[in-house]
Amino acid sequence: MAEELVYKKPRLLTDKDFHFCPGCSHGTIHKVIAEVIDQMGMENSSIGITPVGCSVLAYNYIDIDWVQAAHGRACAVATGIKRLNPSKLVFTYQGDGDLAAIGTGETIHAANRGDNIVVIYVNNAVYGMTGGQMAPTTLLGMKTVTTPNGRDAKLHGYPFKVGEMISQLEGVCYFTRQSVHTAAGVRRARKALRRAFELSMEGRGLSFVEFVGTCSSGWKMSAVEANKWLDENMLPFYPLSAE
Amino acid sequence: MSDIRLMKGNEAVAHAAVRCGCDGYFGYPITPQSEVLETLMELRPWESTGMVVLQAESEIGAINMIYGAACTGKMVMTSSSSPGISLMGEGFSYIAGAELPCVVVNVARGGPGLGTIQPGQSDYFLATKAGGHGDFNMIVLAPNSVQEMYNFVFDAFELAFKYRNPVMILSDGVIGQMMERVELSEPLPRRTDGQIVEQMRSWAVTGKPVGAQRNIVTSVQLDPIVQENVNHRLQAKYKVIREKEVRYEAIGCEDADHILVAYGCSARISHKAMELARDAGHKVGLFRPVTLFPFPYEQLDSVCKRAKGFLSVELSAGQMIEDVRLAVGCRARVEHFGRMGGVIHSPNEVWQALQEKLLNR
């Protein structure tokens, strides 16, 4: 029987080994981005901006032009690129520490100006790269290395739903929340990302694509446990968008 | 046909930006430099040259927009004043680390803290020694007239692209706010996107041609050996800049016994003080560093070889004086004079200080 090739690594993913931990969502999200850019034929017109955090090295894995931004400043960097290069697809890739804490100001104002950029926001409720500290998005009661007894609202405030806030702004044309912890989720995510890229190139405003992701190391869980924990704890608080 | 006008230094910066072919300006209002952004918004260059002008949400936003736009090989600039320049320090470090060209204008005011909105020259250390974290230098040009505010925008862009390095025009509230005659040059066309790809594709992020090598603009190197090599490359570049780009003006220094050393508005004030001293029969010269980095160490020493006393005149507690001391070593007396916090010294005060600190000792 002749073999049939049903799946292969996306063309725009490089051969470099991921530095991500087993069970981390970043690798899958990288794959989805590489696939959508290739499908849309935008390899030569895409410029990505990496944040500070685990995904700082995204430029090692997706074969397009990249800029590495200072912590939290990706949306301002994207604004500078897009304003002077309106024909390019300009997107940021940011974690919740980068975007929802130190970069809140830059994010909100890019959104409010309606800059035609796509913000890919990966929310795993902790600072991954620095070792699992509390993020603005950390759930109440959730244990991290800086909330060893669990996040207490009286001490640390409340988990921050950035997407819901951003979506209220006039300059935002699209907000969606996705996850890639199931095969169906990956399919939906691919569709959502494509829609965001298309809207951006139509000049409709800022698109905000949130991924609720896992951080197995920061959460101190196995890959399987992390996926389960995401389902049971993250998604009730950060509900995925309807299809 | 020459185009001669009367305008403020800040307005001259805006006209220079449009006429030098600048692609984008990102700025945030702060006194005493807001006329740069205001004039650009009045000139509406997006309708003439296609230049983008955007009011950012903060100086942090502005400098990161500059970082992003500079990554694409375009000519971009911002302007601010001292407290805003402090906020941009992170960006300067990233821009220098990633080796990007850009122009920053600092119309300095009195500090520290929020300070005053009146002129100051207490950002000398910031501009020349410590613009941000890490080992890096910005090229620093110090205009002392409205004409130089205009001309130095052109010069700054040339240097920024020659060395792929941030260039700061360190001005002050006097030079930014005062009105003088200025001759505007013929506008230069902006480079086309095609020309930018052709000239800058070796490093710039312009969208990776299909199948070609991608470009990555970054200042992070997790391997310390690689990072050290980046540092060696930067230092080699700064060495060339030190050797080739020193600029200064020396007035009556060759035969002078005493030298006033001053830049920016203090150079204008000291020029008058020099005339007062010469009227009184003293051989006094004026040495004006035009580049503060690279500082004209050797030139100050050799041009003023007869001088036995130097007075560093600056609107600060004495910052440039450290470089004057480095330049002349122990062979001559080096003193400082300067009002602070937004107070501007008069020529007479400089002349008095010269007598007290050097001539009458």
Coordinates of C-alpha atoms in Angstrom, one line a residue:
Chain A
M1 CA 0.0 0.0 0.0
A2 CA 1.4 3.4 -1.0
E3 CA 2.2 5.7 1.9
E4 CA 0.2 8.9 2.1
L5 CA 1.8 12.0 3.7
V6 CA -0.9 13.5 5.9
Y7 CA 1.1 15.8 8.1
K8 CA 4.4 17.6 8.1
K9 CA 6.2 20.3 9.9
P10 CA 5.1 23.7 8.6
R11 CA 7.4 25.1 6.0
L12 CA 8.1 28.3 8.0
L13 CA 9.1 26.5 11.2
T14 CA 12.9 26.2 11.3
D15 CA 14.8 23.1 12.3
K16 CA 16.0 24.6 15.5
D17 CA 14.9 22.6 18.6
F18 CA 12.4 24.4 20.8
H19 CA 13.8 25.5 24.1
F20 CA 10.3 25.3 25.6
C21 CA 9.5 22.8 28.4
P22 CA 7.5 19.7 27.6
G23 CA 3.8 20.6 27.9
C24 CA 4.2 24.3 27.1
S25 CA 1.7 25.9 24.8
H26 CA 4.2 28.2 23.0
G27 CA 5.5 25.5 20.6
T28 CA 2.0 24.8 19.3
I29 CA 1.1 28.5 19.0
H30 CA 4.3 29.0 17.1
K31 CA 3.3 26.2 14.7
V32 CA -0.1 27.8 14.2
I33 CA 1.4 31.2 13.3
A34 CA 3.9 29.6 10.9
E35 CA 1.1 27.7 9.2
V36 CA -1.2 30.7 8.8
I37 CA 1.5 33.0 7.5
D38 CA 2.4 30.4 4.9
Q39 CA -1.2 29.7 4.0
M40 CA -1.7 33.4 3.4
G41 CA 1.4 33.7 1.4
M42 CA 2.8 36.4 3.7
E43 CA 6.3 35.1 4.4
N44 CA 7.8 38.1 2.6
S45 CA 5.6 40.8 4.2
S46 CA 5.4 39.7 7.8
I47 CA 7.3 41.3 10.7
G48 CA 7.0 39.9 14.1
I49 CA 7.9 41.4 17.4
T50 CA 9.0 39.2 20.3
P51 CA 8.7 40.2 23.9
V52 CA 10.8 39.6 27.0
G53 CA 9.9 36.2 28.5
C54 CA 9.9 32.6 27.3
S55 CA 8.9 33.6 23.8
V56 CA 11.8 36.1 23.4
L57 CA 13.4 33.6 21.1
A58 CA 10.4 33.0 18.8
Y59 CA 12.7 34.4 16.0
N60 CA 14.7 31.3 16.2
Y61 CA 11.7 29.2 15.2
I62 CA 9.5 31.0 12.7
D63 CA 11.3 31.9 9.5
I64 CA 10.3 35.5 8.9
D65 CA 11.8 38.9 9.8
W66 CA 11.7 39.6 13.6
V67 CA 12.4 42.4 16.0
Q68 CA 13.0 41.8 19.7
A69 CA 11.4 44.4 21.9
A70 CA 12.1 45.7 25.4
H71 CA 9.9 44.2 28.2
G72 CA 6.3 45.3 27.6
R73 CA 7.1 47.6 24.7
A74 CA 6.1 45.4 21.8
C75 CA 3.0 47.3 20.9
A76 CA 4.8 50.6 20.7
V77 CA 7.5 48.9 18.6
A78 CA 4.8 47.4 16.4
T79 CA 3.2 50.9 16.0
G80 CA 6.5 52.3 14.8
I81 CA 7.0 49.6 12.3
K82 CA 3.4 49.5 11.0
R83 CA 3.0 53.3 10.7
L84 CA 6.0 53.5 8.5
N85 CA 5.4 50.2 6.7
P86 CA 1.6 50.0 6.2
S87 CA 1.8 47.2 3.6
K88 CA 3.4 44.8 6.1
L89 CA 1.7 42.3 8.4
V90 CA 2.9 43.4 11.8
F91 CA 2.2 41.4 14.9
T92 CA 3.4 41.1 18.4
Y93 CA 3.8 37.9 20.4
Q94 CA 3.6 38.6 24.2
G95 CA 3.1 36.8 27.4
D96 CA 0.9 37.9 30.2
G97 CA 3.8 39.3 32.3
D98 CA 5.0 41.3 29.3
L99 CA 1.6 42.5 28.1
A100 CA -0.6 42.7 31.2
A101 CA 1.9 44.0 33.7
I102 CA 4.8 46.1 32.4
G103 CA 3.3 46.7 29.0
T104 CA -0.3 47.6 29.9
G105 CA 0.2 51.3 28.8
E106 CA 1.7 50.6 25.4
T107 CA -0.9 47.9 24.7
I108 CA -4.0 50.0 25.6
H109 CA -2.8 53.0 23.7
A110 CA -1.9 51.0 20.5
A111 CA -5.4 49.5 20.8
N112 CA -7.1 52.8 21.4
R113 CA -5.3 54.4 18.4
G114 CA -6.6 51.5 16.3
D115 CA -3.1 50.7 15.0
N116 CA -3.4 48.0 12.4
I117 CA -1.4 45.4 14.2
V118 CA -2.2 42.0 15.6
V119 CA -1.4 41.3 19.2
I120 CA -0.9 37.6 20.0
Y121 CA -1.2 37.3 23.7
V122 CA -0.3 34.1 25.6
N123 CA -1.8 34.0 29.0
N124 CA -0.6 31.2 31.2
A125 CA -1.1 33.0 34.5
V126 CA 2.6 33.1 35.6
Y127 CA 5.9 34.6 34.6
G128 CA 7.5 31.5 32.9
M129 CA 11.0 32.5 32.1
T130 CA 11.9 34.0 35.5
G131 CA 10.6 30.9 37.3
G132 CA 6.9 31.0 37.9
Q133 CA 6.2 34.2 39.8
M134 CA 2.7 35.7 40.1
A135 CA 1.5 37.6 37.1
P136 CA -1.5 40.0 36.9
T137 CA -3.4 37.1 35.4
T138 CA -2.7 34.6 38.2
L139 CA -5.9 33.1 39.5
L140 CA -7.1 33.7 43.1
G141 CA -5.7 31.0 45.4
M142 CA -3.2 29.9 42.8
K143 CA 0.2 29.1 44.2
T144 CA 3.3 30.6 42.6
V145 CA 6.8 31.3 43.9
T146 CA 5.8 34.8 44.9
T147 CA 2.4 33.7 46.2
P148 CA 3.4 30.6 48.1
N149 CA 0.1 30.6 50.1
G150 CA -2.0 31.3 47.0
R151 CA -3.0 34.6 45.4
D152 CA -4.9 36.6 48.0
A153 CA -7.0 39.5 46.5
K154 CA -6.5 41.6 49.6
L155 CA -2.7 41.5 49.1
H156 CA -2.3 41.1 45.4
G157 CA -5.5 42.3 43.8
Y158 CA -7.5 40.4 41.2
P159 CA -6.7 38.4 38.1
F160 CA -6.7 40.7 35.1
K161 CA -8.9 40.1 32.1
V162 CA -7.0 42.2 29.6
G163 CA -8.9 40.9 26.6
E164 CA -12.3 42.0 27.9
M165 CA -10.9 45.4 28.8
I166 CA -9.2 45.9 25.4
S167 CA -12.3 44.7 23.5
Q168 CA -14.2 47.8 24.8
L169 CA -11.9 50.2 22.9
E170 CA -13.1 51.8 19.7
G171 CA -9.8 51.0 17.9
V172 CA -10.1 47.3 18.4
C173 CA -11.7 45.4 15.5
Y174 CA -11.4 41.8 16.8
F175 CA -10.9 40.1 20.2
T176 CA -10.9 36.4 20.5
R177 CA -9.7 33.9 23.2
Q178 CA -8.4 30.6 22.1
S179 CA -6.5 27.6 23.4
V180 CA -4.3 25.0 21.8
H181 CA -4.6 22.2 24.4
T182 CA -6.9 20.1 22.2
A183 CA -6.8 19.3 18.5
A184 CA -10.1 21.0 18.0
G185 CA -8.7 24.1 19.8
V186 CA -5.7 24.2 17.4
R187 CA -8.1 24.1 14.4
R188 CA -10.2 27.0 15.9
A189 CA -7.1 28.9 16.8
R190 CA -5.8 28.7 13.2
K191 CA -9.0 30.1 11.9
A192 CA -9.1 32.9 14.5
L193 CA -5.5 33.9 13.7
R194 CA -6.2 34.0 10.0
R195 CA -9.2 36.2 10.6
A196 CA -7.0 38.6 12.8
F197 CA -4.3 38.8 10.1
E198 CA -6.9 39.5 7.4
L199 CA -8.6 42.2 9.4
S200 CA -5.3 43.8 10.1
M201 CA -4.3 43.9 6.4
E202 CA -7.7 45.4 5.6
G203 CA -6.8 48.2 7.9
R204 CA -9.7 47.6 10.3
G205 CA -7.8 48.3 13.5
L206 CA -6.1 46.3 16.2
S207 CA -6.8 42.6 16.5
F208 CA -6.2 40.9 19.9
V209 CA -5.8 37.2 19.9
E210 CA -5.5 35.7 23.3
F211 CA -4.3 32.2 23.9
V212 CA -5.0 30.6 27.3
G213 CA -1.9 28.5 27.7
T214 CA -0.1 26.1 30.0
C215 CA 3.1 26.6 31.9
S216 CA 3.8 23.1 33.1
S217 CA 7.1 24.1 34.8
G218 CA 5.7 27.3 36.4
W219 CA 2.6 25.3 37.5
K220 CA 4.8 22.4 38.6
M221 CA 2.8 19.8 36.8
S222 CA 3.2 17.2 34.1
A223 CA 2.1 18.1 30.6
V224 CA -1.1 16.0 31.0
E225 CA -1.8 17.5 34.4
A226 CA -1.3 21.0 33.1
N227 CA -3.8 20.5 30.3
K228 CA -6.3 19.2 32.8
W229 CA -5.7 22.1 35.2
L230 CA -6.2 24.5 32.3
D231 CA -9.5 23.0 31.5
E232 CA -10.7 22.9 35.1
N233 CA -9.3 26.2 36.4
M234 CA -8.2 28.6 33.7
L235 CA -11.0 28.2 31.2
P236 CA -13.9 28.8 33.7
F237 CA -12.3 32.2 34.5
Y238 CA -10.9 32.9 31.0
P239 CA -13.7 31.5 28.8
L240 CA -12.8 30.7 25.2
S241 CA -14.6 32.6 22.5
A242 CA -17.6 30.9 20.8
E243 CA -16.8 29.8 17.3
Chain B
M1 CA 17.0 80.7 -4.1
S2 CA 17.7 80.9 -0.4
D3 CA 14.8 80.5 2.1
I4 CA 15.6 82.7 5.1
R5 CA 13.3 82.9 8.1
L6 CA 13.0 83.9 11.7
M7 CA 12.1 81.1 14.0
K8 CA 12.7 79.2 17.2
G9 CA 15.3 76.5 17.5
N10 CA 12.6 74.0 18.1
E11 CA 10.7 75.0 15.0
A12 CA 14.0 74.8 13.0
V13 CA 14.3 71.1 14.2
A14 CA 10.8 70.4 12.8
H15 CA 11.6 72.1 9.4
A16 CA 14.9 70.2 9.2
A17 CA 13.1 66.9 9.8
V18 CA 10.8 67.5 6.9
R19 CA 13.5 68.8 4.6
C20 CA 16.1 66.1 5.3
G21 CA 13.9 63.3 4.1
C22 CA 13.0 62.0 7.5
D23 CA 10.4 59.1 7.4
G24 CA 8.9 59.4 10.8
Y25 CA 8.8 61.4 14.0
F26 CA 7.3 60.1 17.3
G27 CA 7.1 62.4 20.2
Y28 CA 5.4 63.4 23.5
P29 CA 4.7 67.0 24.7
I30 CA 7.1 68.4 27.3
T31 CA 8.3 72.0 27.8
P32 CA 10.6 73.5 26.5
Q33 CA 10.5 71.4 23.3
S34 CA 6.8 71.0 22.5
E35 CA 7.1 73.3 19.4
V36 CA 8.9 70.5 17.6
L37 CA 5.8 68.3 17.6
E38 CA 3.5 71.3 17.2
T39 CA 5.3 72.6 14.2
L40 CA 5.4 69.2 12.5
M41 CA 1.6 68.9 13.0
E42 CA 1.2 72.3 11.4
L43 CA 3.5 71.4 8.5
R44 CA 1.5 68.2 7.8
P45 CA 4.4 66.5 6.1
W46 CA 2.4 63.3 5.5
E47 CA 0.6 65.3 2.8
S48 CA 3.9 66.5 1.2
T49 CA 6.8 64.1 1.7
G50 CA 4.9 61.2 3.2
M51 CA 6.6 61.6 6.6
V52 CA 4.7 60.1 9.5
V53 CA 4.2 62.2 12.6
L54 CA 2.6 60.7 15.7
Q55 CA 2.0 61.9 19.2
A56 CA 2.8 58.9 21.4
E57 CA 1.3 58.1 24.8
S58 CA 4.5 58.7 26.6
E59 CA 8.2 59.1 26.0
I60 CA 8.6 55.4 26.6
G61 CA 6.1 54.8 23.8
A62 CA 7.8 57.3 21.6
I63 CA 11.3 55.8 21.9
N64 CA 10.0 52.3 21.3
M65 CA 8.1 53.4 18.2
I66 CA 11.5 54.9 17.1
Y67 CA 13.2 51.5 17.9
G68 CA 10.6 49.7 15.8
A69 CA 10.6 52.1 12.9
A70 CA 14.4 52.3 12.9
C71 CA 14.5 48.5 12.6
T72 CA 13.0 48.8 9.1
G73 CA 15.9 51.0 7.9
K74 CA 13.9 54.2 7.9
M75 CA 15.0 57.7 9.0
V76 CA 13.3 58.3 12.3
M77 CA 13.6 60.8 15.1
T78 CA 12.1 62.0 18.4
S79 CA 12.6 65.0 20.7
S80 CA 12.0 65.6 24.3
S81 CA 13.4 67.4 27.4
S82 CA 15.3 66.2 30.4
P83 CA 12.7 64.2 32.4
G84 CA 11.4 62.7 29.2
I85 CA 14.9 61.8 28.1
S86 CA 15.4 59.9 31.3
L87 CA 12.4 57.8 30.5
M88 CA 13.9 57.1 27.1
G89 CA 17.1 55.7 28.6
E90 CA 15.9 52.1 28.3
G91 CA 15.2 52.6 24.6
F92 CA 18.6 54.3 23.9
S93 CA 20.3 51.2 25.4
Y94 CA 18.3 48.8 23.2
I95 CA 18.8 51.0 20.1
A96 CA 22.6 51.2 20.7
G97 CA 22.7 47.4 21.5
A98 CA 20.8 46.5 18.4
E99 CA 22.9 49.0 16.4
L100 CA 20.1 51.1 14.9
P101 CA 20.2 54.6 13.4
C102 CA 18.0 57.3 15.0
V103 CA 18.1 60.9 16.0
V104 CA 17.0 62.2 19.4
V105 CA 16.8 65.9 20.3
N106 CA 17.1 66.8 24.0
V107 CA 16.1 70.4 24.7
A108 CA 17.4 70.2 28.2
R109 CA 15.9 71.9 31.2
G110 CA 16.9 72.4 34.9
G111 CA 16.8 69.3 37.2
P112 CA 16.9 67.0 39.0
G113 CA 13.4 65.5 39.2
L114 CA 10.7 67.4 37.5
G115 CA 13.0 70.4 38.0
T116 CA 12.1 73.6 36.1
I117 CA 11.0 74.3 32.6
Q118 CA 13.8 76.8 32.2
P119 CA 17.1 75.9 30.5
G120 CA 19.6 73.6 31.9
Q121 CA 22.8 71.8 30.9
S122 CA 22.8 69.1 33.6
D123 CA 22.1 66.3 31.2
Y124 CA 25.8 66.2 30.0
F125 CA 26.5 63.0 32.0
L126 CA 23.3 61.4 30.7
A127 CA 24.1 62.2 27.1
T128 CA 27.8 61.4 27.1
K129 CA 28.3 58.8 29.8
A130 CA 25.2 57.1 30.9
G131 CA 22.3 57.3 28.5
G132 CA 21.1 53.9 29.9
H133 CA 22.3 50.5 31.1
G134 CA 25.3 48.7 29.6
D135 CA 28.4 49.8 27.7
F136 CA 27.3 52.1 24.9
N137 CA 27.7 55.5 23.6
M138 CA 25.5 57.9 21.7
I139 CA 27.1 60.4 19.3
V140 CA 26.3 63.8 20.9
L141 CA 26.1 67.0 18.9
A142 CA 25.7 70.4 20.8
P143 CA 24.2 73.2 18.7
N144 CA 24.6 76.8 19.9
S145 CA 22.3 78.6 17.4
V146 CA 19.0 78.1 15.6
Q147 CA 20.9 77.6 12.4
E148 CA 22.8 74.7 14.0
M149 CA 19.6 73.3 15.4
Y150 CA 18.5 73.0 11.8
N151 CA 21.9 71.9 10.3
F152 CA 22.6 69.3 13.0
V153 CA 19.4 67.3 12.2
F154 CA 21.0 66.6 8.8
D155 CA 24.4 65.9 10.3
A156 CA 22.9 63.7 12.9
F157 CA 21.1 61.5 10.4
E158 CA 24.2 61.2 8.4
L159 CA 26.2 60.0 11.4
A160 CA 23.4 57.8 12.6
F161 CA 23.4 55.8 9.4
K162 CA 27.1 55.9 8.9
Y163 CA 27.6 54.2 12.2
R164 CA 24.2 52.6 12.8
N165 CA 24.1 54.3 16.1
P166 CA 21.8 56.7 18.0
V167 CA 22.7 60.3 17.8
M168 CA 21.6 62.9 20.3
I169 CA 21.4 66.6 19.6
L170 CA 21.9 68.0 23.1
S171 CA 20.4 71.4 23.1
D172 CA 18.9 73.5 25.9
G173 CA 15.9 75.6 26.6
V174 CA 17.7 78.8 25.4
I175 CA 18.6 77.4 22.0
G176 CA 15.2 75.7 21.6
Q177 CA 13.2 78.7 22.5
M178 CA 15.1 81.7 21.1
M179 CA 14.3 83.1 17.7
E180 CA 17.1 83.7 15.2
R181 CA 17.6 84.0 11.5
V182 CA 17.9 80.6 9.9
E183 CA 18.5 79.6 6.3
L184 CA 16.5 76.6 5.2
S185 CA 18.1 74.3 2.6
E186 CA 16.4 72.7 -0.4
P187 CA 14.2 69.7 0.7
L188 CA 15.8 66.3 0.1
P189 CA 13.5 63.6 -1.1
R190 CA 12.7 60.7 1.2
R191 CA 14.2 57.4 0.1
T192 CA 11.7 55.0 -1.5
D193 CA 11.0 51.6 0.0
G194 CA 12.8 50.0 -2.8
Q195 CA 15.9 52.1 -2.1
I196 CA 15.7 51.2 1.6
V197 CA 15.6 47.5 0.8
E198 CA 18.5 47.9 -1.6
Q199 CA 20.6 49.9 0.9
M200 CA 19.6 48.4 4.2
R201 CA 18.5 44.8 3.6
S202 CA 21.8 43.4 5.0
W203 CA 20.4 44.2 8.5
A204 CA 17.0 45.9 8.3
V205 CA 13.7 44.2 8.9
T206 CA 11.8 44.8 5.7
G207 CA 9.9 41.6 5.2
K208 CA 12.0 38.5 4.3
P209 CA 12.2 37.8 0.6
V210 CA 10.8 34.3 0.0
G211 CA 13.5 31.7 0.4
A212 CA 16.1 34.3 1.6
Q213 CA 17.7 34.6 5.0
R214 CA 15.5 36.3 7.6
N215 CA 16.7 39.3 9.5
I216 CA 16.5 39.6 13.3
V217 CA 17.0 42.8 15.1
T218 CA 17.8 42.0 18.7
S219 CA 19.9 43.1 21.6
V220 CA 19.7 39.8 23.6
Q221 CA 22.5 37.2 23.4
L222 CA 22.1 34.5 26.0
D223 CA 25.6 33.2 25.4
P224 CA 28.0 35.5 27.3
I225 CA 30.8 34.9 24.8
V226 CA 28.5 36.1 21.9
Q227 CA 27.5 39.1 24.0
E228 CA 31.1 39.9 24.7
N229 CA 31.8 39.8 21.0
V230 CA 28.9 42.2 20.4
N231 CA 30.5 44.5 23.0
H232 CA 33.9 44.3 21.3
R233 CA 32.2 45.2 18.0
L234 CA 30.5 48.2 19.6
Q235 CA 33.7 49.4 21.3
A236 CA 35.6 49.1 18.0
K237 CA 32.9 51.3 16.4
Y238 CA 33.2 53.9 19.2
K239 CA 36.9 54.0 18.7
V240 CA 36.5 54.9 15.1
I241 CA 34.0 57.5 16.0
R242 CA 36.4 59.0 18.6
E243 CA 39.1 59.1 15.9
K244 CA 37.1 60.5 13.0
E245 CA 34.1 62.5 14.2
V246 CA 35.4 65.1 16.7
R247 CA 34.1 68.6 16.0
Y248 CA 34.9 71.8 17.9
E249 CA 35.1 75.5 17.4
A250 CA 38.1 77.5 18.8
I251 CA 37.9 81.3 19.0
G252 CA 41.1 83.1 20.0
C253 CA 42.5 80.1 21.7
E254 CA 46.0 79.9 20.0
D255 CA 47.5 82.8 22.0
A256 CA 45.2 82.7 25.0
D257 CA 46.4 82.4 28.6
H258 CA 42.9 81.5 29.8
I259 CA 40.2 79.5 28.1
L260 CA 36.4 79.5 28.6
V261 CA 35.2 76.0 27.6
A262 CA 31.5 75.9 26.9
Y263 CA 28.8 74.3 24.6
G264 CA 25.3 75.3 23.7
C265 CA 23.8 78.4 25.2
S266 CA 26.8 78.7 27.6
A267 CA 29.1 79.0 24.6
R268 CA 27.0 82.0 23.3
I269 CA 27.1 83.6 26.8
S270 CA 30.8 82.9 27.2
H271 CA 31.6 84.4 23.8
K272 CA 30.3 87.7 25.2
A273 CA 32.3 87.1 28.4
M274 CA 35.4 86.5 26.4
E275 CA 34.9 89.9 24.7
L276 CA 34.5 91.6 28.1
A277 CA 37.8 89.9 29.2
R278 CA 39.6 90.9 26.0
D279 CA 38.3 94.5 26.4
A280 CA 40.0 94.5 29.8
G281 CA 43.3 93.4 28.2
H282 CA 43.2 89.7 29.1
K283 CA 44.1 87.0 26.5
V284 CA 41.1 84.8 26.9
G285 CA 39.8 82.3 24.3
L286 CA 36.6 80.3 23.8
F287 CA 36.8 76.6 23.1
R288 CA 33.4 75.1 22.1
P289 CA 33.1 71.3 21.8
V290 CA 30.6 70.7 19.1
T291 CA 30.6 66.9 19.6
L292 CA 30.3 66.1 23.3
F293 CA 30.8 62.4 22.4
P294 CA 33.4 62.2 21.0
F295 CA 34.8 64.9 23.2
P296 CA 37.7 66.9 21.7
Y297 CA 40.2 65.9 24.3
E298 CA 43.4 66.1 22.2
Q299 CA 42.2 69.2 20.4
L300 CA 41.4 71.1 23.6
D301 CA 44.8 70.3 24.9
S302 CA 46.8 71.1 21.7
V303 CA 44.8 74.1 20.4
C304 CA 45.0 75.7 23.8
K305 CA 48.6 74.8 24.5
R306 CA 49.6 78.2 25.9
A307 CA 46.7 78.3 28.3
K308 CA 47.3 78.0 32.0
G309 CA 43.7 78.1 33.2
F310 CA 40.4 76.7 31.9
L311 CA 37.0 77.7 33.1
S312 CA 34.3 75.1 32.2
V313 CA 31.1 77.2 31.9
E314 CA 27.9 75.1 32.0
L315 CA 24.4 75.4 33.4
S316 CA 25.1 72.6 35.9
A317 CA 27.1 71.8 39.0
G318 CA 30.0 70.9 36.8
Q319 CA 29.8 67.9 34.5
M320 CA 31.7 68.7 31.3
I321 CA 34.5 69.9 33.6
E322 CA 35.5 66.2 34.2
D323 CA 36.3 65.9 30.5
V324 CA 38.1 69.2 30.4
R325 CA 40.3 67.9 33.3
L326 CA 40.9 64.6 31.4
A327 CA 41.9 66.7 28.4
V328 CA 44.5 69.0 30.0
G329 CA 45.5 66.8 32.9
C330 CA 47.5 68.5 35.6
R331 CA 49.3 71.0 33.4
A332 CA 46.7 73.8 33.9
R333 CA 44.2 74.9 36.5
V334 CA 40.6 73.8 35.7
E335 CA 37.7 75.5 37.3
H336 CA 33.9 75.4 36.9
F337 CA 31.3 78.1 36.8
G338 CA 27.6 77.7 36.3
R339 CA 24.2 78.6 37.5
M340 CA 21.7 75.8 38.0
G341 CA 18.1 74.7 38.2
G342 CA 17.0 76.8 35.3
V343 CA 18.9 80.1 36.1
I344 CA 20.9 81.3 33.2
H345 CA 24.3 83.0 33.9
S346 CA 24.9 86.4 32.4
P347 CA 28.1 87.2 30.4
N348 CA 29.0 89.5 33.3
E349 CA 28.7 86.7 35.8
V350 CA 30.9 84.5 33.7
W351 CA 33.4 87.4 33.4
Q352 CA 33.3 87.8 37.2
A353 CA 33.8 84.1 37.8
L354 CA 36.8 84.1 35.3
Q355 CA 38.4 86.8 37.3
E356 CA 37.8 85.3 40.7
K357 CA 38.6 81.7 39.9
L358 CA 41.5 82.2 37.4
L359 CA 42.7 85.7 36.6
N360 CA 43.1 87.1 40.1
R361 CA 44.4 84.0 41.8

